[in-house]
Short mmCIF file of C-alpha atoms in Angstrom, two decimals:
data_model
loop_
_atom_site.label_atom_id
_atom_site.label_comp_id
_atom_site.label_asym_id
_atom_site.label_seq_id
_atom_site.Cartn_x
_atom_site.Cartn_y
_atom_site.Cartn_z
CA MET E 140 0.00 0.00 0.00
CA ILE E 141 2.78 2.39 0.85
CA LYS E 142 4.56 1.72 -2.42
CA GLU E 143 1.35 2.22 -4.38
CA ASN E 144 0.66 5.53 -2.67
CA ASN E 145 4.18 6.73 -3.35
CA GLY E 146 3.89 5.68 -6.97
CA SER E 147 0.60 7.49 -7.42
CA SER E 148 1.96 10.66 -5.78
CA VAL E 149 4.98 10.58 -8.09
CA GLN E 150 2.68 10.22 -11.08
CA VAL E 151 0.57 13.20 -9.93
CA THR E 152 3.71 15.30 -9.41
CA HIS E 153 5.06 14.42 -12.88
CA SER E 154 1.73 15.11 -14.58
CA HIS E 155 1.46 18.49 -12.78
CA ALA E 156 5.01 19.40 -13.82
CA ALA E 157 4.18 18.42 -17.40
CA ARG E 158 1.19 20.78 -17.41
CA ILE E 159 3.38 23.64 -16.18
CA ARG E 160 5.93 22.94 -18.93
CA ARG E 161 3.19 22.97 -21.55
CA ARG E 162 1.88 26.31 -20.28
CA LYS E 163 5.34 27.84 -20.46
CA ALA E 164 6.08 26.39 -23.87
CA SER E 165 4.03 29.03 -25.71
CA ASN E 166 6.21 31.81 -24.28
CA GLU E 167 9.60 30.10 -24.32
CA VAL E 168 12.29 30.64 -26.91
CA PRO E 169 13.13 27.27 -28.54
CA ALA E 170 16.68 26.10 -27.98
CA ASP E 171 17.33 25.61 -31.71
CA ALA E 172 16.05 29.11 -32.46
CA ALA E 173 18.44 30.60 -29.91
CA GLY E 174 21.35 28.98 -31.66
CA GLN E 175 20.52 30.25 -35.16
CA THR E 176 22.48 33.07 -36.72
CA ASN E 177 21.14 36.57 -36.38
CA GLY E 178 20.57 36.97 -40.10
CA LYS E 179 17.72 34.46 -40.09
CA HIS E 180 15.80 36.62 -37.58
CA LEU E 181 15.99 39.92 -39.48
CA LEU E 182 12.67 41.55 -40.33
CA VAL E 183 13.54 41.66 -44.04
CA ASN E 184 13.61 37.82 -43.97
CA ASP E 185 10.46 37.41 -41.84
CA GLN E 186 7.60 35.89 -43.86
CA ASN E 187 4.95 37.26 -41.46
CA LYS E 188 6.44 40.72 -41.08
CA TYR E 189 3.50 42.62 -42.64
CA ARG E 190 0.97 40.93 -40.39
CA SER E 191 3.17 41.62 -37.36
CA MET E 192 3.59 45.23 -38.47
CA MET E 193 -0.18 45.76 -38.70
CA ILE E 194 -0.78 44.35 -35.22
CA ARG E 195 2.06 46.44 -33.82
CA ALA E 196 0.85 49.59 -35.62
CA TYR E 197 -2.74 49.12 -34.39
CA SER E 198 -1.58 48.77 -30.78
CA SER E 199 0.77 51.74 -31.16
CA VAL E 200 -2.04 54.01 -32.39
CA TRP E 201 -4.16 53.15 -29.36
CA MET E 202 -1.24 53.62 -26.96
CA ILE E 203 -0.19 56.96 -28.45
CA GLY E 204 -3.80 58.20 -28.51
CA GLY E 205 -4.35 57.22 -24.88
CA PHE E 206 -1.02 58.76 -23.92
CA ILE E 207 -1.93 62.10 -25.55
CA PHE E 208 -5.29 62.12 -23.75
CA VAL E 209 -3.66 61.48 -20.36
CA VAL E 210 -1.09 64.25 -20.97
CA TYR E 211 -3.92 66.63 -21.84
CA MET E 212 -5.70 65.77 -18.57
CA GLY E 213 -2.67 66.88 -16.55
CA HIS E 214 -0.09 66.03 -13.93
CA LEU E 215 -2.20 63.92 -11.57
CA TYR E 216 -3.53 61.78 -14.40
CA ILE E 217 -0.03 61.19 -15.73
CA TRP E 218 1.06 60.15 -12.24
CA ALA E 219 -1.90 57.74 -12.08
CA MET E 220 -0.82 56.30 -15.44
CA VAL E 221 2.70 55.76 -14.07
CA VAL E 222 1.26 53.93 -11.04
CA ILE E 223 -0.79 51.63 -13.29
CA ILE E 224 2.27 50.90 -15.43
CA GLN E 225 4.24 50.08 -12.28
CA ILE E 226 1.60 47.59 -11.14
CA PHE E 227 1.61 45.83 -14.52
CA MET E 228 5.42 45.71 -14.54
CA ALA E 229 5.56 44.32 -11.01
CA LYS E 230 2.95 41.68 -11.87
CA GLU E 231 4.96 40.53 -14.89
CA LEU E 232 8.27 40.47 -13.02
CA PHE E 233 6.87 38.77 -9.91
CA GLY E 234 5.60 35.96 -12.12
CA LEU E 235 9.00 35.15 -13.64
CA LEU E 236 10.32 33.15 -10.68
CA ARG E 237 7.05 31.80 -9.31
CA LYS E 238 6.50 28.06 -9.22
CA ALA E 239 2.98 26.65 -8.99
CA ASN E 240 3.91 23.69 -6.78
CA GLU E 241 5.71 25.83 -4.22
CA ASP E 242 3.04 28.54 -4.18
CA LYS E 243 0.35 25.98 -3.40
CA ARG E 244 2.30 24.94 -0.33
CA LEU E 245 2.61 28.58 0.76
CA PRO E 246 -0.90 30.06 0.96
CA GLY E 247 -0.86 33.84 1.09
CA PHE E 248 2.83 34.07 0.18
CA ARG E 249 2.04 35.99 -3.03
CA HIS E 250 0.34 38.71 -1.00
CA LEU E 251 3.65 39.38 0.74
CA ASN E 252 5.14 40.60 -2.57
CA TRP E 253 2.37 43.14 -2.94
CA HIS E 254 2.67 44.21 0.70
CA PHE E 255 6.29 45.21 0.05
CA PHE E 256 5.30 46.78 -3.28
CA PHE E 257 2.65 49.12 -1.84
CA THR E 258 4.84 49.93 1.16
CA ALA E 259 7.58 51.04 -1.23
CA MET E 260 5.01 53.03 -3.21
CA LEU E 261 3.84 54.84 -0.07
CA PHE E 262 7.42 55.66 0.91
CA VAL E 263 8.59 56.88 -2.52
CA TYR E 264 5.57 58.97 -3.44
CA GLY E 265 5.18 60.26 0.09
CA ARG E 266 8.70 61.68 -0.11
CA ILE E 267 8.21 63.16 -3.58
CA LEU E 268 4.73 64.63 -3.20
CA SER E 269 4.65 65.68 0.46
CA GLN E 270 5.47 69.32 -0.23
CA ARG E 271 2.86 69.55 -2.97
CA LEU E 272 0.27 68.02 -0.66
CA VAL E 273 1.08 70.66 1.94
CA ASN E 274 0.70 73.41 -0.67
CA THR E 275 -2.69 71.99 -1.65
CA VAL E 276 -4.19 72.20 1.85
CA ALA E 277 -2.25 75.22 3.12
CA THR E 278 -5.34 77.44 3.17
CA ASP E 279 -7.34 75.07 5.40
CA LYS E 280 -5.99 75.10 8.97
CA PHE E 281 -7.66 71.81 9.99
CA LEU E 282 -6.50 69.84 6.93
CA TYR E 283 -3.08 71.44 7.20
CA LYS E 284 -2.59 70.04 10.72
CA ILE E 285 -3.67 66.55 9.63
CA VAL E 286 -1.35 66.57 6.61
CA ALA E 287 1.51 67.98 8.68
CA ASN E 288 1.21 65.08 11.15
CA LEU E 289 0.98 62.53 8.34
CA ILE E 290 4.17 63.89 6.80
CA LYS E 291 5.90 64.03 10.17
CA TYR E 292 5.25 60.34 10.83
CA HIS E 293 5.45 59.21 7.22
CA MET E 294 8.89 57.61 7.46
CA VAL E 295 8.22 55.75 10.70
CA THR E 296 4.89 54.50 9.30
CA CYS E 297 6.60 53.10 6.20
CA TYR E 298 9.33 51.56 8.32
CA PHE E 299 6.90 49.65 10.53
CA LEU E 300 4.91 48.54 7.49
CA TYR E 301 8.13 47.09 6.10
CA ILE E 302 8.96 45.47 9.45
CA ALA E 303 5.47 43.94 9.49
CA GLY E 304 6.21 42.39 6.09
CA PHE E 305 9.60 41.21 7.31
CA VAL E 306 8.06 39.48 10.34
CA TRP E 307 5.35 38.03 8.11
CA PHE E 308 8.05 36.56 5.87
CA ILE E 309 9.97 35.00 8.79
CA LEU E 310 6.82 33.46 10.25
CA SER E 311 5.87 32.00 6.86
CA LEU E 312 9.15 30.08 6.42
CA LYS E 313 8.59 26.35 5.93
CA LYS E 314 10.99 23.45 6.02
CA LYS E 315 12.28 22.37 2.59
CA MET E 316 11.00 25.67 1.15
CA TYR E 317 13.69 27.98 2.51
CA LYS E 318 15.63 28.34 -0.73
CA TYR E 319 12.51 29.18 -2.76
CA GLN E 320 11.20 31.64 -0.16
CA PHE E 321 14.49 33.50 0.26
CA GLY E 322 14.86 33.58 -3.53
CA GLN E 323 11.42 35.20 -3.79
CA TYR E 324 12.31 37.66 -1.02
CA ALA E 325 15.49 38.77 -2.82
CA TRP E 326 13.72 38.87 -6.20
CA THR E 327 10.94 41.06 -4.78
CA HIS E 328 13.43 43.60 -3.45
CA MET E 329 15.30 43.71 -6.75
CA ILE E 330 12.03 44.40 -8.57
CA LEU E 331 11.21 47.20 -6.13
CA ILE E 332 14.60 48.81 -6.76
CA VAL E 333 14.23 48.59 -10.55
CA VAL E 334 10.60 49.73 -10.71
CA PHE E 335 10.60 52.49 -8.10
CA THR E 336 14.00 53.96 -8.93
CA GLN E 337 12.92 54.90 -12.44
CA SER E 338 9.34 55.77 -11.47
CA SER E 339 10.45 58.17 -8.74
CA PHE E 340 12.53 60.08 -11.29
CA THR E 341 9.63 59.97 -13.76
CA VAL E 342 7.16 61.49 -11.27
CA ALA E 343 9.70 64.14 -10.28
CA ASN E 344 10.05 65.06 -13.98
CA ILE E 345 6.26 65.33 -14.32
CA PHE E 346 5.87 67.89 -11.54
CA GLU E 347 8.90 69.88 -12.70
CA GLY E 348 6.87 70.47 -15.86
CA ILE E 349 5.20 67.95 -18.15
CA PHE E 350 7.71 69.01 -20.82
CA TRP E 351 10.51 67.24 -18.93
CA PHE E 352 8.48 64.03 -18.86
CA LEU E 353 6.87 64.22 -22.30
CA LEU E 354 9.93 65.07 -24.37
CA PRO E 355 12.18 62.21 -23.11
CA ALA E 356 9.30 59.70 -23.29
CA SER E 357 8.41 60.85 -26.82
CA LEU E 358 12.02 60.52 -27.97
CA ILE E 359 12.07 56.87 -26.88
CA VAL E 360 8.85 56.26 -28.81
CA VAL E 361 10.28 58.02 -31.89
CA ASN E 362 13.50 56.02 -31.62
CA ASP E 363 11.62 52.74 -31.26
CA ILE E 364 9.33 53.42 -34.24
CA ALA E 365 12.18 54.70 -36.44
CA ALA E 366 14.38 51.71 -35.60
CA TYR E 367 11.53 49.36 -36.49
CA ILE E 368 10.80 51.11 -39.81
CA PHE E 369 14.45 51.40 -40.91
CA GLY E 370 15.10 47.81 -39.86
CA PHE E 371 11.89 46.67 -41.56
CA PHE E 372 12.81 48.06 -44.97
CA PHE E 373 16.61 48.34 -44.96
CA GLY E 374 17.91 46.10 -42.16
CA LYS E 375 20.65 43.75 -43.42
CA THR E 376 23.48 43.92 -40.86
CA PRO E 377 22.85 42.36 -37.41
CA LEU E 378 23.60 44.75 -34.54
CA ILE E 379 23.83 42.59 -31.41
CA LYS E 380 23.32 38.89 -30.68
CA LEU E 381 21.16 39.58 -27.63
CA SER E 382 18.46 41.08 -29.87
CA PRO E 383 18.53 39.20 -33.21
CA LYS E 384 16.12 41.51 -35.09
CA LYS E 385 18.10 44.69 -34.32
CA THR E 386 20.24 45.95 -37.22
CA TRP E 387 22.86 48.63 -37.74
CA GLU E 388 20.66 50.23 -40.41
CA GLY E 389 17.81 50.50 -37.94
CA PHE E 390 20.08 51.79 -35.15
CA ILE E 391 21.74 54.50 -37.28
CA GLY E 392 18.52 55.57 -39.01
CA ALA E 393 16.72 55.80 -35.67
CA SER E 394 19.58 57.80 -34.11
CA VAL E 395 19.49 60.48 -36.82
CA THR E 396 15.69 60.61 -36.74
CA THR E 397 15.61 60.90 -32.92
CA ILE E 398 18.14 63.75 -32.73
CA ILE E 399 16.31 65.76 -35.41
CA SER E 400 12.96 65.03 -33.73
CA ALA E 401 14.33 66.19 -30.37
CA PHE E 402 15.19 69.62 -31.79
CA VAL E 403 11.83 69.99 -33.55
CA LEU E 404 9.66 68.58 -30.75
CA ALA E 405 11.29 70.83 -28.13
CA ASN E 406 10.35 73.90 -30.19
CA PHE E 407 6.75 72.71 -30.48
CA LEU E 408 6.20 71.48 -26.90
CA GLY E 409 8.06 74.43 -25.36
CA ARG E 410 5.40 76.89 -26.55
CA PHE E 411 2.62 75.51 -24.31
CA GLN E 412 2.51 76.75 -20.72
CA TRP E 413 0.47 73.69 -19.73
CA LEU E 414 3.59 71.64 -20.50
CA THR E 415 6.34 73.97 -19.30
CA CYS E 416 4.96 75.31 -16.00
CA PRO E 417 5.89 73.30 -12.88
CA ARG E 418 3.06 72.05 -10.68
CA LYS E 419 3.58 73.11 -7.06
CA ASP E 420 0.46 71.43 -5.64
CA LEU E 421 -1.85 68.50 -6.35
CA SER E 422 -4.67 70.47 -7.95
CA THR E 423 -5.88 69.97 -11.51
CA GLY E 424 -6.46 73.60 -12.53
CA TRP E 425 -4.97 75.29 -15.55
CA LEU E 426 -1.42 76.59 -15.17
CA GLN E 427 0.02 79.98 -16.00
CA CYS E 428 3.58 81.05 -15.28
CA ASN E 429 6.49 83.08 -16.53
CA PRO E 430 8.04 80.79 -19.18
CA GLY E 431 11.57 81.83 -18.20
CA PRO E 432 14.56 82.24 -20.48
CA LEU E 433 14.63 78.57 -21.55
CA PHE E 434 11.23 78.87 -23.22
CA THR E 435 11.56 82.42 -24.57
CA PRO E 436 12.17 82.49 -28.36
CA GLU E 437 15.49 83.86 -29.59
CA ASN E 438 16.88 84.59 -33.05
CA PHE E 439 19.71 82.31 -34.04
CA THR E 440 21.95 83.29 -36.95
CA LEU E 441 22.83 80.33 -39.14
CA PRO E 442 26.52 79.69 -39.89
CA GLY E 443 27.99 81.33 -42.99
CA TRP E 444 29.22 78.09 -44.55
CA LEU E 445 25.69 77.13 -45.58
CA PRO E 446 25.10 77.35 -49.37
CA GLU E 447 23.68 80.59 -50.78
CA TRP E 448 20.55 78.86 -52.08
CA PHE E 449 19.56 77.93 -48.50
CA PRO E 450 16.35 79.97 -47.91
CA TRP E 451 16.91 80.93 -44.24
CA LYS E 452 19.65 83.05 -42.70
CA GLU E 453 18.13 83.13 -39.19
CA MET E 454 16.01 80.78 -37.12
CA ASN E 455 13.61 81.42 -34.26
CA VAL E 456 14.61 78.89 -31.59
CA LEU E 457 13.98 78.23 -27.92
CA PRO E 458 17.13 77.83 -25.79
CA VAL E 459 15.68 74.56 -24.46
CA GLN E 460 16.14 73.09 -27.95
CA TRP E 461 19.91 72.89 -27.37
CA HIS E 462 19.25 70.87 -24.21
CA ALA E 463 16.89 68.70 -26.25
CA LEU E 464 19.79 67.71 -28.51
CA GLY E 465 21.55 66.21 -25.47
CA LEU E 466 18.40 64.27 -24.56
CA GLY E 467 18.03 63.12 -28.15
CA LEU E 468 21.63 61.93 -28.29
CA PHE E 469 21.17 59.87 -25.14
CA ALA E 470 17.80 58.49 -26.30
CA SER E 471 19.28 57.34 -29.60
CA ILE E 472 22.62 55.88 -28.45
CA ILE E 473 22.49 54.90 -24.77
CA ALA E 474 18.80 54.28 -23.96
CA PRO E 475 18.52 51.36 -26.46
CA PHE E 476 20.92 49.44 -24.23
CA GLY E 477 18.05 49.22 -21.75
CA GLY E 478 16.27 47.19 -24.42
CA PHE E 479 19.37 45.05 -25.00
CA PHE E 480 19.57 44.40 -21.26
CA ALA E 481 15.92 43.31 -21.26
CA SER E 482 16.59 41.04 -24.25
CA GLY E 483 19.45 39.34 -22.42
CA PHE E 484 17.28 39.03 -19.33
CA LYS E 485 14.51 37.33 -21.31
CA ARG E 486 17.00 34.94 -22.89
CA ALA E 487 18.27 34.02 -19.44
CA PHE E 488 14.71 32.99 -18.50
CA LYS E 489 14.03 31.49 -21.97
CA ILE E 490 10.97 33.63 -22.64
CA LYS E 491 10.02 35.68 -25.69
CA ASP E 492 8.27 38.53 -23.85
CA PHE E 493 7.63 39.55 -20.26
CA GLY E 494 3.90 39.34 -20.89
CA ASP E 495 1.18 39.64 -23.51
CA SER E 496 -0.84 42.63 -22.30
CA ILE E 497 -0.02 44.72 -25.42
CA PRO E 498 -0.65 42.92 -28.75
CA GLY E 499 2.41 43.05 -31.00
CA HIS E 500 4.59 44.53 -28.27
CA GLY E 501 4.60 41.92 -25.49
CA GLY E 502 4.14 43.03 -21.91
CA MET E 503 4.31 46.39 -20.18
CA THR E 504 7.92 45.73 -19.13
CA ASP E 505 8.86 45.19 -22.79
CA ARG E 506 7.70 48.75 -23.53
CA MET E 507 9.30 50.33 -20.50
CA ASP E 508 12.85 48.93 -20.73
CA CYS E 509 14.32 51.96 -22.53
CA GLN E 510 11.97 54.40 -20.79
CA MET E 511 13.44 53.42 -17.41
CA VAL E 512 16.96 54.36 -18.51
CA MET E 513 15.77 57.58 -20.15
CA ALA E 514 13.69 58.79 -17.19
CA VAL E 515 16.66 58.63 -14.83
CA PHE E 516 18.93 60.48 -17.27
CA ALA E 517 16.31 63.17 -17.95
CA TYR E 518 15.97 63.93 -14.23
CA ILE E 519 19.73 64.00 -13.64
CA TYR E 520 20.28 66.19 -16.71
CA HIS E 521 17.52 68.59 -15.63
CA GLN E 522 18.89 68.91 -12.10
CA SER E 523 22.51 69.25 -13.25
CA PHE E 524 22.27 71.54 -16.28
CA VAL E 525 18.87 73.23 -16.22
CA VAL E 526 17.77 73.96 -12.64
CA ALA E 527 19.63 76.81 -10.90
CA GLN E 528 21.79 75.39 -8.11
CA SER E 529 21.70 78.48 -5.89
CA VAL E 530 19.28 78.73 -2.96
CA SER E 531 16.09 80.52 -4.01
CA VAL E 532 13.22 82.15 -2.12
CA GLY E 533 10.95 79.36 -3.33
CA MET E 534 13.22 76.66 -1.90
CA ILE E 535 13.38 78.38 1.50
CA PHE E 536 9.62 78.95 1.48
CA ASP E 537 8.99 75.26 0.73
CA GLN E 538 11.18 74.24 3.68
CA ILE E 539 9.33 76.65 5.99
CA VAL E 540 5.90 75.40 4.96
CA MET E 541 6.86 71.73 5.23
CA ASN E 542 8.90 71.78 8.46
CA LEU E 543 7.31 74.49 10.64
CA SER E 544 3.96 74.29 12.37
CA TYR E 545 1.22 76.85 11.76
CA GLU E 546 2.08 78.71 14.97
CA GLU E 547 5.80 78.67 14.17
CA GLN E 548 5.12 80.11 10.74
CA ARG E 549 3.08 82.94 12.30
CA ALA E 550 5.93 83.64 14.72
CA LEU E 551 8.43 83.68 11.85
CA TYR E 552 6.19 86.03 9.89
CA SER E 553 6.02 88.45 12.86
CA SER E 554 9.78 88.29 13.40
CA LEU E 555 10.52 88.98 9.74
CA GLY E 556 8.10 91.91 9.82
CA GLU E 557 9.92 93.43 12.80
CA ILE E 558 13.34 92.97 11.15
CA ILE E 559 12.13 94.62 7.92
CA GLN E 560 10.66 97.58 9.87
CA VAL E 561 13.93 98.11 11.78
CA ARG E 562 15.95 98.07 8.54
CA GLN E 563 13.57 100.50 6.88
CA LEU E 564 13.89 102.91 9.82
CA GLY E 565 17.68 102.58 9.73
CA GLU E 566 17.81 103.38 6.00
CA SER E 567 15.55 106.42 6.44
#
């Protein structure tokens, strides 16, 4: 009887493992395909390339249309879009290392991943948006006190939420499952670092002015579309083994297109205050501000070596267009390596795409690989070369509003008034 039971349990285990392998087979990269030369994977040699192009184009139109609508709605809606993208990315990445057999033996273990995810979300966005939340409720004394206390205890709240998850993890450890559980714990934290590092920079770019989010994101889209089109019609020379369908023709054509598009797009986007004005609170009203020197048109005299038949001698440009060239250069040369990294990652796990949520494109992570690299660079570039590094009145005011209580602010106001009166009397 014992032997029969053992035999039947082995058969059940093997049949269950076979079902898992069959489910994964549709998304795995065949071993013989991985060993083929790159030339056999080029789009010019793909028999189904026109069908694939139509599916990809249809999805792209819907994505671009939805993206434009969200940008029109404003900063908060763009932030909500980023949060939704994060959730999809986390879902796809969490699923890479999950095993059905182990998860069945660990009821509720999946919820632990999401506990850490939303704790990280509360910490990151609490830090980024706290000042803007204060500015939103500054006129209401009651709400201001509530928000001030929430911000004061924000870090300790997040810490104890994390500790609760940590204790939950320790208490859920089971014999013979340690390796799988600790692997999931480490994998979860790596995902949080990858997802929230780039998203924190993305949200910071949004509230500095939609321009600094929209331009870098658009350049990645332009680069991706141009690389696909140039590779589709002219691609002959394989670029990198990690991504067999990428070609030098597509890479070079996309680079030139992206740099030119950066210069043109910056001139167009920089003329809308809705895109250039920073958002200092969490309201949704229309924005008006002084555009500043970066978005003030200037006449630029073209160099004398241009041929005489060239129709223009001067151009009306925005100074921000010269910064856009730097963003375009990065988007065309460095950002694609985010895609190459994702390709190598997928090959390591023997999968074609991270998911199938976007027809013709794969999963959300497949679309965000280059965007993650670009968002970080755009924020660093903006803070290093665009934002003034000196201390401003606005910076000091933000610190006062965020760190001082209502009574302390009134006391500071009275003290400043007395100092100004004394100086005025001294000057007179």
